[in-house]
Coordinates of C-alpha atoms in Angstrom, one line a residue:
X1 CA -55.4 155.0 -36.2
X2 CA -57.9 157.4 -37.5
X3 CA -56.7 161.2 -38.6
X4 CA -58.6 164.5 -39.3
X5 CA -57.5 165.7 -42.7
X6 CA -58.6 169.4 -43.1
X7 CA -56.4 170.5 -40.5
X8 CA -53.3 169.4 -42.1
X9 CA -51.3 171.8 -44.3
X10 CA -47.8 170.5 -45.6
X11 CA -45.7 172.1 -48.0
X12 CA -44.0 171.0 -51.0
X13 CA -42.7 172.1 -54.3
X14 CA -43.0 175.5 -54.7
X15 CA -43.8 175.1 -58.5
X16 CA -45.7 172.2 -60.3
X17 CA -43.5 169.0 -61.0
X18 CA -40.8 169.2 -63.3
X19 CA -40.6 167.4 -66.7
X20 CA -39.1 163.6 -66.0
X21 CA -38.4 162.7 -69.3
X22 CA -35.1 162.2 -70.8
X23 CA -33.9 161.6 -74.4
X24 CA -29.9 161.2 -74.1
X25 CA -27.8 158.8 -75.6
X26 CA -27.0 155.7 -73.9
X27 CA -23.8 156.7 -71.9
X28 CA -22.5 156.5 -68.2
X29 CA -19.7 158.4 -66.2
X30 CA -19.0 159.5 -63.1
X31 CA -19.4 156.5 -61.1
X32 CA -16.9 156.4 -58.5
X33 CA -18.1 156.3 -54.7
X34 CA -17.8 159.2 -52.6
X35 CA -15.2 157.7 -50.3
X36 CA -12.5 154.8 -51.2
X37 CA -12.6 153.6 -47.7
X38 CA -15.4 153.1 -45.4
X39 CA -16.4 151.5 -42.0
X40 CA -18.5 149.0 -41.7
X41 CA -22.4 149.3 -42.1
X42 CA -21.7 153.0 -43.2
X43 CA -23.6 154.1 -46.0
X44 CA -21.7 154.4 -49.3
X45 CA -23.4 156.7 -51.9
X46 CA -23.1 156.6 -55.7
X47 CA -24.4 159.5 -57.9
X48 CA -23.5 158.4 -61.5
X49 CA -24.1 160.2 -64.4
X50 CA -26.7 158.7 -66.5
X51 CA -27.9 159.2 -70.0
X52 CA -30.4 157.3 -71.1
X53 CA -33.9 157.8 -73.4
X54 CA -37.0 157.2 -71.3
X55 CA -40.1 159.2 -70.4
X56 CA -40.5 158.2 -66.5
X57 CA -37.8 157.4 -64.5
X58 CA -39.6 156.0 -61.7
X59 CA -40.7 152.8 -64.6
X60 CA -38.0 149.8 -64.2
X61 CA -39.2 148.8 -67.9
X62 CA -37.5 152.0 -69.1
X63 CA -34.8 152.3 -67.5
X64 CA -32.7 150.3 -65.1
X65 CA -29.8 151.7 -62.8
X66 CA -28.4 149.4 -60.8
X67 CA -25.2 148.3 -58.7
X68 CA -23.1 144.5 -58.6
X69 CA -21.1 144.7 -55.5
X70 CA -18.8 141.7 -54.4
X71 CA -16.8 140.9 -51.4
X72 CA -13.5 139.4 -51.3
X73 CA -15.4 136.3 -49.5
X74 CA -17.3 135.5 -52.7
X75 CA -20.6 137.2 -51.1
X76 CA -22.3 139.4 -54.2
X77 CA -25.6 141.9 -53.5
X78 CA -27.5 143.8 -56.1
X79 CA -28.9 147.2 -55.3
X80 CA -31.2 149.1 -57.4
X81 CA -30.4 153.0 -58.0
X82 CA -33.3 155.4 -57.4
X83 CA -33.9 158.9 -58.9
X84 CA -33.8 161.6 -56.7
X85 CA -33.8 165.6 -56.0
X86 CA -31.6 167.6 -53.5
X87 CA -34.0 170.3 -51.5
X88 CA -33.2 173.1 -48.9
X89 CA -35.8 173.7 -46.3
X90 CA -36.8 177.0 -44.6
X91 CA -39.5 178.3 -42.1
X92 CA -41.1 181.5 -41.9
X93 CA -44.0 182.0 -39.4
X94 CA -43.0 178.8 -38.0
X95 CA -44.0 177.6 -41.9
X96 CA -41.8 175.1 -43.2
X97 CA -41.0 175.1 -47.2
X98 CA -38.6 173.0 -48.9
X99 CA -36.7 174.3 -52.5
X100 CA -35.2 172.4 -54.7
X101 CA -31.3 172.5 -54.9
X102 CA -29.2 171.5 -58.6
X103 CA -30.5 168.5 -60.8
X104 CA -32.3 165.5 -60.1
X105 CA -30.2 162.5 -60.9
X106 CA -29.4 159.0 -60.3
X107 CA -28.4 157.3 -56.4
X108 CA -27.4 154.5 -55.5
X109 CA -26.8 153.5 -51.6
X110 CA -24.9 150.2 -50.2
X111 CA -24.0 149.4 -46.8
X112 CA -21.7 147.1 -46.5
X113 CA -22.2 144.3 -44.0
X114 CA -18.8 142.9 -43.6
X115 CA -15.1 144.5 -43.4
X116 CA -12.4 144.1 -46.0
X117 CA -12.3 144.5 -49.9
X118 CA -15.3 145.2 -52.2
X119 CA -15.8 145.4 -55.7
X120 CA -18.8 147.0 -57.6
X121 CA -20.2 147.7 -61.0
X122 CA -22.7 149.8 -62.2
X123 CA -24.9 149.2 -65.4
X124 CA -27.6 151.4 -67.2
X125 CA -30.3 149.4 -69.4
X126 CA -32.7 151.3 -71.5
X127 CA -34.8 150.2 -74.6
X128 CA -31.7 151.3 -76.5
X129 CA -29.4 148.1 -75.1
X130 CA -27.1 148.2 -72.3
X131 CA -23.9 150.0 -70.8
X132 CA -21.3 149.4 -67.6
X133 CA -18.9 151.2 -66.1
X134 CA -15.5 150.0 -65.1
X135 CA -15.0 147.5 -61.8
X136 CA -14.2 150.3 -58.5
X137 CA -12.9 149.0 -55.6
X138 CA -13.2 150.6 -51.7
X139 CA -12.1 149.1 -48.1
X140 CA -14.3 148.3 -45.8
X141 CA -12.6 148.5 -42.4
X142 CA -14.2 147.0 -39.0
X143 CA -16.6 148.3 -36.6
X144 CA -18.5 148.4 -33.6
X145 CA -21.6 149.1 -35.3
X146 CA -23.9 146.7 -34.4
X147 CA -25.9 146.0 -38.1
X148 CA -29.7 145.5 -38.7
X149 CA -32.4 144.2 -36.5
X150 CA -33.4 141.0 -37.0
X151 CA -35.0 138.5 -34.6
X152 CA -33.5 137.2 -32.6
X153 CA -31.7 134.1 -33.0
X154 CA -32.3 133.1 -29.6
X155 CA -35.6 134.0 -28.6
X156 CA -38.0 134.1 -31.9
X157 CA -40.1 135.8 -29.4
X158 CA -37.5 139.1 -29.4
X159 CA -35.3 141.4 -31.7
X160 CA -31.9 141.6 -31.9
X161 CA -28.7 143.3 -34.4
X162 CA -26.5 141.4 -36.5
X163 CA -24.1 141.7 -34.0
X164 CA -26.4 139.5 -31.7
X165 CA -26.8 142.8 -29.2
X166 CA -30.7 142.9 -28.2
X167 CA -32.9 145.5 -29.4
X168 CA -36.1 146.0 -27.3
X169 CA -38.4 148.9 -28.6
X170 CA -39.1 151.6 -26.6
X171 CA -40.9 154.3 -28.3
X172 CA -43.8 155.8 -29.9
X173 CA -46.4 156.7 -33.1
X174 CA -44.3 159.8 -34.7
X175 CA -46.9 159.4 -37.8
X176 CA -46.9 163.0 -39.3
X177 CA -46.1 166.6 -38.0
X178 CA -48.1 169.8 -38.2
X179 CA -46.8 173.2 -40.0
X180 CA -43.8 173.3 -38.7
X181 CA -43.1 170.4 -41.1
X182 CA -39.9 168.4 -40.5
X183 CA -38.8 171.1 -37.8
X184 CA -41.4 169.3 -35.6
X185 CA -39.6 166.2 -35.4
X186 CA -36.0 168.0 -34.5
X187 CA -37.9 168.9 -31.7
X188 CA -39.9 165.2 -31.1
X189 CA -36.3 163.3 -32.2
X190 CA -34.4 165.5 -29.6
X191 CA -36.5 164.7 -26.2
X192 CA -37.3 161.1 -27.2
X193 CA -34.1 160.5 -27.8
X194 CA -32.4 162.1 -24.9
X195 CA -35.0 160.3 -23.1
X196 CA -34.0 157.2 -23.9
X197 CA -36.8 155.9 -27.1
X198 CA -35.3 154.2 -29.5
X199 CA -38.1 153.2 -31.9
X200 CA -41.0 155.2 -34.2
X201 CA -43.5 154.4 -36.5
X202 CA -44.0 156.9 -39.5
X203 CA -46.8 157.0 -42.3
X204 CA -45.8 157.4 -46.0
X205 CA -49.2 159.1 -46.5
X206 CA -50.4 162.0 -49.1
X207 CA -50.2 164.6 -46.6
X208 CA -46.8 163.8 -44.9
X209 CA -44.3 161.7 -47.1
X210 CA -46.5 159.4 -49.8
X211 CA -44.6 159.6 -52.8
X212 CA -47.3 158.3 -55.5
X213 CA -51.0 160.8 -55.8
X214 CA -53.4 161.6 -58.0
X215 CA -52.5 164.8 -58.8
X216 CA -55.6 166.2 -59.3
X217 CA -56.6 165.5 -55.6
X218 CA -58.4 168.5 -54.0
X219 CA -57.7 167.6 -50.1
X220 CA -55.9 170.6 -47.8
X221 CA -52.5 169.9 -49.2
X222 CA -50.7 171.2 -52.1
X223 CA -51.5 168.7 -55.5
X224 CA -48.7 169.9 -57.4
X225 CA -46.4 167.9 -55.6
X226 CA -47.7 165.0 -56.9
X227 CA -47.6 163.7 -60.5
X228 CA -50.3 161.1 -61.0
X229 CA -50.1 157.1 -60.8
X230 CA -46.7 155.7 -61.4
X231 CA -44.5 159.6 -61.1
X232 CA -42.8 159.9 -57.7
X233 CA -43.0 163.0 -55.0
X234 CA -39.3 163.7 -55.0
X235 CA -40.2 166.4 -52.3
X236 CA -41.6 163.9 -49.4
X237 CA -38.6 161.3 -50.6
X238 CA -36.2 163.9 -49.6
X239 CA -38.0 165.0 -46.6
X240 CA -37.6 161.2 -45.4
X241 CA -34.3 161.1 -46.3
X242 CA -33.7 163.6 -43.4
X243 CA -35.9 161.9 -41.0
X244 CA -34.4 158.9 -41.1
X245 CA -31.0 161.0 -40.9
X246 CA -32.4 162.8 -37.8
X247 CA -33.3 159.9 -36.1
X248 CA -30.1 158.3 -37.0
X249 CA -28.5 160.8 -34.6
X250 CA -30.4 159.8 -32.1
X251 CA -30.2 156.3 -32.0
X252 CA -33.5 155.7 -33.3
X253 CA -35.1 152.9 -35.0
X254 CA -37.8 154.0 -37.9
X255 CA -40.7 151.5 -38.8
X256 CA -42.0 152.9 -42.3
X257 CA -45.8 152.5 -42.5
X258 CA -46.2 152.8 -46.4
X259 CA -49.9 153.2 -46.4
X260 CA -53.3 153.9 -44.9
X261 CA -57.1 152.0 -44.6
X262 CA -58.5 155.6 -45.7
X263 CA -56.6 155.3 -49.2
X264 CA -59.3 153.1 -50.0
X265 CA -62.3 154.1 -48.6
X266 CA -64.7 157.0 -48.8
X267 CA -66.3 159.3 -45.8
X268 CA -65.6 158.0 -42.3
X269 CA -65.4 159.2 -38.6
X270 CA -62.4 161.5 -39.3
X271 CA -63.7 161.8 -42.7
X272 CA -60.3 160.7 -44.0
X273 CA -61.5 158.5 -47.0
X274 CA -59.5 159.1 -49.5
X275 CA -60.5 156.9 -52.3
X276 CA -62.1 159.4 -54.6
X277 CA -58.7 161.0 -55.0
X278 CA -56.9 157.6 -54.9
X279 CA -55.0 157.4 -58.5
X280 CA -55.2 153.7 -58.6
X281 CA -59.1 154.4 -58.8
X282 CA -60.0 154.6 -62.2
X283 CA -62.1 157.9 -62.1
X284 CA -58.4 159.3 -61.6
X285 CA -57.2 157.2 -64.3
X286 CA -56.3 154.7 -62.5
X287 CA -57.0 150.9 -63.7
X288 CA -59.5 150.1 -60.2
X289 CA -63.3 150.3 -61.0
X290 CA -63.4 149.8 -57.0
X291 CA -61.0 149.3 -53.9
X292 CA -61.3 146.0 -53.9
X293 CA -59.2 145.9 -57.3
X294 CA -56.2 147.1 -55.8
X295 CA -55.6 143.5 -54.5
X296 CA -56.1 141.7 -57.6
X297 CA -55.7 143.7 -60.5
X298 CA -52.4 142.9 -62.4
X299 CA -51.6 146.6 -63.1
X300 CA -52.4 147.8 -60.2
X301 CA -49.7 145.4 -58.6
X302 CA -47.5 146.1 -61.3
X303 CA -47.9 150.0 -60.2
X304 CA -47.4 149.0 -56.6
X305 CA -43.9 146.9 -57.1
X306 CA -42.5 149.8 -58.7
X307 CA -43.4 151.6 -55.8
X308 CA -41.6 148.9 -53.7
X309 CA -39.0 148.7 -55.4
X310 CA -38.3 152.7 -55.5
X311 CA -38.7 152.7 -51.5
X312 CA -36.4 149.7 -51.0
X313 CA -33.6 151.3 -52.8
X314 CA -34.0 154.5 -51.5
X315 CA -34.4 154.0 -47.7
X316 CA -33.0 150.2 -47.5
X317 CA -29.1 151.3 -46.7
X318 CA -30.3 153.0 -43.6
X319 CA -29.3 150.5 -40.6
X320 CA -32.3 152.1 -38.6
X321 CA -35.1 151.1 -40.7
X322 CA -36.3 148.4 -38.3
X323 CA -38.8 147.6 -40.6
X324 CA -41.0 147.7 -43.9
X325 CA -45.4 148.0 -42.5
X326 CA -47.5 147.3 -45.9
X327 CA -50.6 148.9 -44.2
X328 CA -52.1 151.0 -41.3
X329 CA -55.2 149.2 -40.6
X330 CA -55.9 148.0 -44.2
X331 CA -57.2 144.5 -44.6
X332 CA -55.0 143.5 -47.7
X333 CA -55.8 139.3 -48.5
X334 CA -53.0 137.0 -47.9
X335 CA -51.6 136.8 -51.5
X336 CA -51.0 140.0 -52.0
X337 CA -48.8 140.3 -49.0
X338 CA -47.2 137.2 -49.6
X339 CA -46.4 138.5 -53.3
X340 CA -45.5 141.8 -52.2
X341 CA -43.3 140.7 -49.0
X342 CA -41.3 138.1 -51.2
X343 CA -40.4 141.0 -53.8
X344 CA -39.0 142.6 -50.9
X345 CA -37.3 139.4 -49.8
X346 CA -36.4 137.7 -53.4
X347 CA -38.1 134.9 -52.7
X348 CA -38.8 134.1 -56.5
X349 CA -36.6 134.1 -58.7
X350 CA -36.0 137.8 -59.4
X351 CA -33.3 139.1 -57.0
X352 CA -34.7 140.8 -53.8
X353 CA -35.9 144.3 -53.7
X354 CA -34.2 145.0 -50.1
X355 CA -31.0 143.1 -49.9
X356 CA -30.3 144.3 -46.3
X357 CA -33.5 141.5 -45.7
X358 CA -35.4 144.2 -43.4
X359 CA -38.0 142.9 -41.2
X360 CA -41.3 142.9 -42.9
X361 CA -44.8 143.1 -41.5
X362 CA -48.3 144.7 -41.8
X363 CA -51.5 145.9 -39.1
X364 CA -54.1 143.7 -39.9
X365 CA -53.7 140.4 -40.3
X366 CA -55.3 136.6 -39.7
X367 CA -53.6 133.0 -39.7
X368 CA -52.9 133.1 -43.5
X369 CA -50.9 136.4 -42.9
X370 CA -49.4 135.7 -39.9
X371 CA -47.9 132.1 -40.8
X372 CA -46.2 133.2 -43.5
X373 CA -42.4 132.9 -43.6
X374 CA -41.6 136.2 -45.0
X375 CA -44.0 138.2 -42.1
X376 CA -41.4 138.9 -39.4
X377 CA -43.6 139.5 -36.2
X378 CA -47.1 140.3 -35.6
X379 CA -48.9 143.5 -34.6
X380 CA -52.2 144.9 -32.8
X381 CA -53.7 148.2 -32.3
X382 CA -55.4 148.4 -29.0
X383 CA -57.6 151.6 -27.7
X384 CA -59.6 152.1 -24.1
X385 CA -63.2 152.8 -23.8
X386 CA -62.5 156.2 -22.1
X387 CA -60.9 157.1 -18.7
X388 CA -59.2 153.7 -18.3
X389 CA -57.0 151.7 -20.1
X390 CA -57.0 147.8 -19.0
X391 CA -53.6 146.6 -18.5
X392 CA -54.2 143.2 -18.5
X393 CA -56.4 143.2 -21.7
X394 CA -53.0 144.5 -23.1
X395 CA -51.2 141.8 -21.0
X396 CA -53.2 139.3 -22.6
X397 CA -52.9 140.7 -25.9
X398 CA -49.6 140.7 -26.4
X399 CA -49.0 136.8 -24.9
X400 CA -51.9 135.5 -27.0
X401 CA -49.9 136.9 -30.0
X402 CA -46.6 136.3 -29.8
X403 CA -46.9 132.7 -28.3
X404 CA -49.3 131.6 -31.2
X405 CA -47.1 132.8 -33.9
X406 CA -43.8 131.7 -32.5
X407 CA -42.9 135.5 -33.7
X408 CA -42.2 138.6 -31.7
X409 CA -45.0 140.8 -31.3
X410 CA -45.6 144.7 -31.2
X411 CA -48.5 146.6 -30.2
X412 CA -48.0 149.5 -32.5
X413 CA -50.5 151.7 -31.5
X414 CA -53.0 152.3 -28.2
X415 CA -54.2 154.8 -26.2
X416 CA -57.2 155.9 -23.3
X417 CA -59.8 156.5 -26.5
X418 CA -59.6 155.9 -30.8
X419 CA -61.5 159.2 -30.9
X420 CA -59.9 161.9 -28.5
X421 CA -56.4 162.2 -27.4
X422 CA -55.5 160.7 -24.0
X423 CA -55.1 164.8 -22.9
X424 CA -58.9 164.9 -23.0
X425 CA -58.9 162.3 -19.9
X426 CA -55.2 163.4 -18.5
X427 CA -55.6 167.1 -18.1
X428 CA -52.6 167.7 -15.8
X429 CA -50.3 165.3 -17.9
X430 CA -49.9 162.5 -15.3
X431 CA -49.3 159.8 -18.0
X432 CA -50.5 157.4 -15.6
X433 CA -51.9 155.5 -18.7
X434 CA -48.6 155.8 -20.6
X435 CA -46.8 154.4 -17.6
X436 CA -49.1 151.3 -17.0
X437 CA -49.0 150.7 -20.9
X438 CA -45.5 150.8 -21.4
X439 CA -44.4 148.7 -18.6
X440 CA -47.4 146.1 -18.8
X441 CA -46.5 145.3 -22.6
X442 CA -42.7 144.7 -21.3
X443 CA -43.7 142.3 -18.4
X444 CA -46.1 140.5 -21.1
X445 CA -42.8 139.2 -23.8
X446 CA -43.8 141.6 -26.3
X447 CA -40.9 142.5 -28.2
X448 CA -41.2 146.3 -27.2
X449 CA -43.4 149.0 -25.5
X450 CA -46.8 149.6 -26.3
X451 CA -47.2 152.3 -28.7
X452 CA -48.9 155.4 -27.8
X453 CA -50.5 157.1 -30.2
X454 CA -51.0 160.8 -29.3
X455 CA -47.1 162.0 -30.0
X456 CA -48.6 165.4 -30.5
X457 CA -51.6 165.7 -28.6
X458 CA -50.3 164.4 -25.3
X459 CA -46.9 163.6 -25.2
X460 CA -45.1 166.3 -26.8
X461 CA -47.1 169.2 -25.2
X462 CA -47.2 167.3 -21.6
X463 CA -43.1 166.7 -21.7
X464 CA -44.1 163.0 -21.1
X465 CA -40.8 161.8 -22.3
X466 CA -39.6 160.9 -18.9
X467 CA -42.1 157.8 -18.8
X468 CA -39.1 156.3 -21.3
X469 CA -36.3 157.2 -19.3
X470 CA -36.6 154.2 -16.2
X471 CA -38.2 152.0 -18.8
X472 CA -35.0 152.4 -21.3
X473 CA -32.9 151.6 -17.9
X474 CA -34.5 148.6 -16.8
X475 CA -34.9 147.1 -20.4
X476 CA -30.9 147.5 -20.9
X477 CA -30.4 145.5 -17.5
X478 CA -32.3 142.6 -18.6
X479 CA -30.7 139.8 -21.1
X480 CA -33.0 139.3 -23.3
X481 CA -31.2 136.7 -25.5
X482 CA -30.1 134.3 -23.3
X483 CA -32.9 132.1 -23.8
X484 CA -37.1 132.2 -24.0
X485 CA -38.3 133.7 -21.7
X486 CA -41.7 132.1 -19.3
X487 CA -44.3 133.9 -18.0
X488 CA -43.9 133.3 -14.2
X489 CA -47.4 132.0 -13.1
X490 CA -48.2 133.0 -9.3
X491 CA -51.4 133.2 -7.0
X492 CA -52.9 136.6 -6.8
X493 CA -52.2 138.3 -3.2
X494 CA -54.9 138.4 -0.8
X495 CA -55.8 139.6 2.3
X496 CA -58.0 138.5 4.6
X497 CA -60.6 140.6 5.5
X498 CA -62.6 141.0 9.1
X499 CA -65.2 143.5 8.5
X500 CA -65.4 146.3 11.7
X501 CA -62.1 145.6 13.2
X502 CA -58.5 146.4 12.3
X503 CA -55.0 145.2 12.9
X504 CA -51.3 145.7 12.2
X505 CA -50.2 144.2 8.3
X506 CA -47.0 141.9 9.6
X507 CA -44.4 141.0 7.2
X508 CA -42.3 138.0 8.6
X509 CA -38.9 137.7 8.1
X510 CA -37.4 134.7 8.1
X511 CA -33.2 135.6 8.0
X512 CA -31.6 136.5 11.6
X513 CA -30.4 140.3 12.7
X514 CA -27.0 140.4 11.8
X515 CA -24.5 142.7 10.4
X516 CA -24.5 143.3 6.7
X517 CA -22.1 141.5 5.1
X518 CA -21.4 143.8 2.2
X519 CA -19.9 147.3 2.5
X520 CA -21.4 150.1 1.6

């Protein structure tokens, strides 16, 4: 979906980005976990202490922290360490600012998948050579957690945990707040989730939580959060860090949207081209005479895999990321999302960026995209043409695509008009459009509700939330995964018409009076 830029104002840093460059002595210490015993799919945090010499620690080729951990079963998973910075937040004038809080340093995060005893190992690597800490071992005990969300192993049409439990989105666009910052969403997290959602789809874009800018850029947000191509906004990483924790408490699924169309073009409706501050563009230094290089060009990739690979380790021990999104309406060619998904997957040779194996998937897409074996389930965007929203267009939609991919299908955005909130049309907040939507994508096989885009606009202000609450009800009586489910073809009713006279409607019944058999 489109945005309007100017009227955005997020905070950051309160001072320009700290020095990142460290010229220590190879050494390593502190590495025990924070807990010797654990439950299952709980997140286990590591903060080791790590000397090292390297100018940017955001650069793999510098420095490498990462984690062996082994089961008793033989089953062995590497995860990658991330650097990171602690931050308060505060709010004054409904104003939200975040402060930094002790010293950046080193994380690592595991969640282990299975109960009973683990092993790990930690290991530095810098252009100086190589160091490991001692073996640590923790308990895993069992759980009724129910894992990830895969697809389902039953109906490649739908979703479903590792523990087999189904998972059918209900939810909405939660894409980026106002002022208020991340105390918007304690107030969006709270009513969706007492209402029953259980699914939202956030942007990682410059004004919200993007983590790599040119900082130079002059839009309405603060540049000196951001440090240029290839140096991370520790500020936004934290401030998803606690959304994915809020939502957590709520029992709500995150899909992370990592990037925009407007990163890579200029002008536009919502004038939200943002190429001319891109710093993949080479005017900003970048290696990109034009867009179009982003795809192709072997350092921008190289740029963009770091990127990845920071993201996965950061955010990939959360159980309710349900999934990675490449782009928001950003037509990126076939190869590139096929190199870029099998980083996350470790479908070379390389070990995988996410070893939790979250689903993967992307807006735009054609055959090439949606064929390919790493692309877990297929998504449209779907607006009106004003007043009226046509629920069987969005029927059709969502059968066409999930039954010609053999994968489940999400339409992650829609709405009565791309250009104005559905408020504009809705004045007394009747939601009549919400309604149809949500419960016309369920009765179609899609593999959740449709979308709705105005969180802010329409939802949020209207106290919509209750739309969710007989949906969520229904959607937890049916069982999903006990096979594929048909669409059920039947005539359309009709009635007989007999113009100028008029006459009782009879509905036969064909059963006997009798007493009712079953007691109230």
């Amino acid at each position: 979906m489109q945005i309007t830029l100017l009227s955005l104002l997020v905070s950051g840093y309160l001072a320009q980005v700290p020095s990142l460059s460290h010229h220590d002595a190879l050494s390593l210490s502190s590495t025990e976990a924070n807990t010797a015993e654990i439950s299952c799919y709980g997140l286990l945090e590591l903060e080791p202490d790590v000397g090292a010499s390297y100018a940017n620690p955001f650069n793999p080729e510098e420095i490498d922290v990462h984690a062996a951990f082994s089961h008793e079963s033989g089953a062995e998973t590497r995860v990658n360490g991330f650097y990171a910075q602690s931050f308060e937040r505060h709010s004054e004038n409904e104003n939200e600012s975040i402060i930094p809080t002790g010293k950046a340093g080193w994380r690592i995060r595991f969640t282990p998948p299975l109960a009973g005893r683990w092993q790990y190992q930690v290991r530095v690597t810098d252009h100086t050579g190589s160091v490991s800490s001692p073996l640590h071992t923790f308990i895993v005990t069992s759980s009724p957690h129910p894992g990830f969300i895969r697809r389902d192993k039953n109906n490649p049409f739908l979703f479903a945990f590792d523990s087999g439990h189904p998972f059918f989105a209900v939810g909405e666009n939660m894409c980026w707040p106002g002022r208020r910052g991340t105390l918007d969403y304690d107030d969006w997290l709270s009513a969706l989730g007492t209402a029953g959602g259980n699914w939202i789809r956030i942007w990682m874009s410059p004004w919200h939580l993007g983590i790599e800018w040119n900082a130079d850029g002059s839009q309405g947000w603060d540049p000196s959060r951001f440090g240029g191509l290839g140096v991370y906004n520790l500020a936004n990483a934290w401030k998803l860090d606690y959304l994915l924790d809020a939502a957590e408490k709520q029992g709500i699924q995150v899909m992370i949207c990592m990037g925009t169309y407007g990163e890579f073009t200029t002008g536009g409706y919502f004038n939200e081209g943002l190429w001319n501050a891109n710093p993949f563009s080479k005017a900003n230094g970048g290696p990109c005479e034009k867009p179009a290089d982003f795809w192709t060009n072997e350092e921008a990739r190289k740029y963009y895999r770091n990127r990845l690979r920071y993201i996965t380790a950061r955010y990939g021990a959360y159980t309710n990321v349900f999934a990675w999104e490449f782009w928001n309406e950003a037509n990126a060619p076939p190869e590139w999302i096929a190199e870029m998904s099998g980083c996350i997957k470790g479908t070379g040779e390389a070990p995988p960026f996410d070893p939790y194996q979250h689903l993967v998937s992307t807006t735009y897409g054609k055959d090439k995209i949606w064929t390919l074996p790493e692309v877990d389930f297929t998504m449209t965007h779907y607006y009106g043409e004003g007043n009226v929203t046509n629920v069987e267009a969005i029927i059709k939609k969502d059968a066409h695509w999930h039954r010609k991919y053999g994968k489940p299908h999400l339409m992650a955005e829609f709405g009565l008009d791309w250009r104005s909130s559905d408020e504009k049309y809705d004045k007394a907040f009747r939601g009549v459009n919400l309604h149809n939507g949500l419960w016309s994508s369920l009765a179609s096989g899609n593999g959740g509700t449709a979308m709705i885009w105005y969180w802010d606009s329409y939802v949020h202000p209207g106290n919509l939330y209750g739309q969710y609450s007989s949906l969520r009800k229904f959607a937890d009586l049916v069982p999903w995964n006990e096979g594929v489910w048909e669409p059920l073809e039947l005539e359309s009713p009709q009635a007989a018409r007999d113009p100028g006279s008029y006459r009782d409607l009879t509905i036969p019944a064909n059963g006997g009076w009798e007493a009712n058999p079953v007691k109230q």
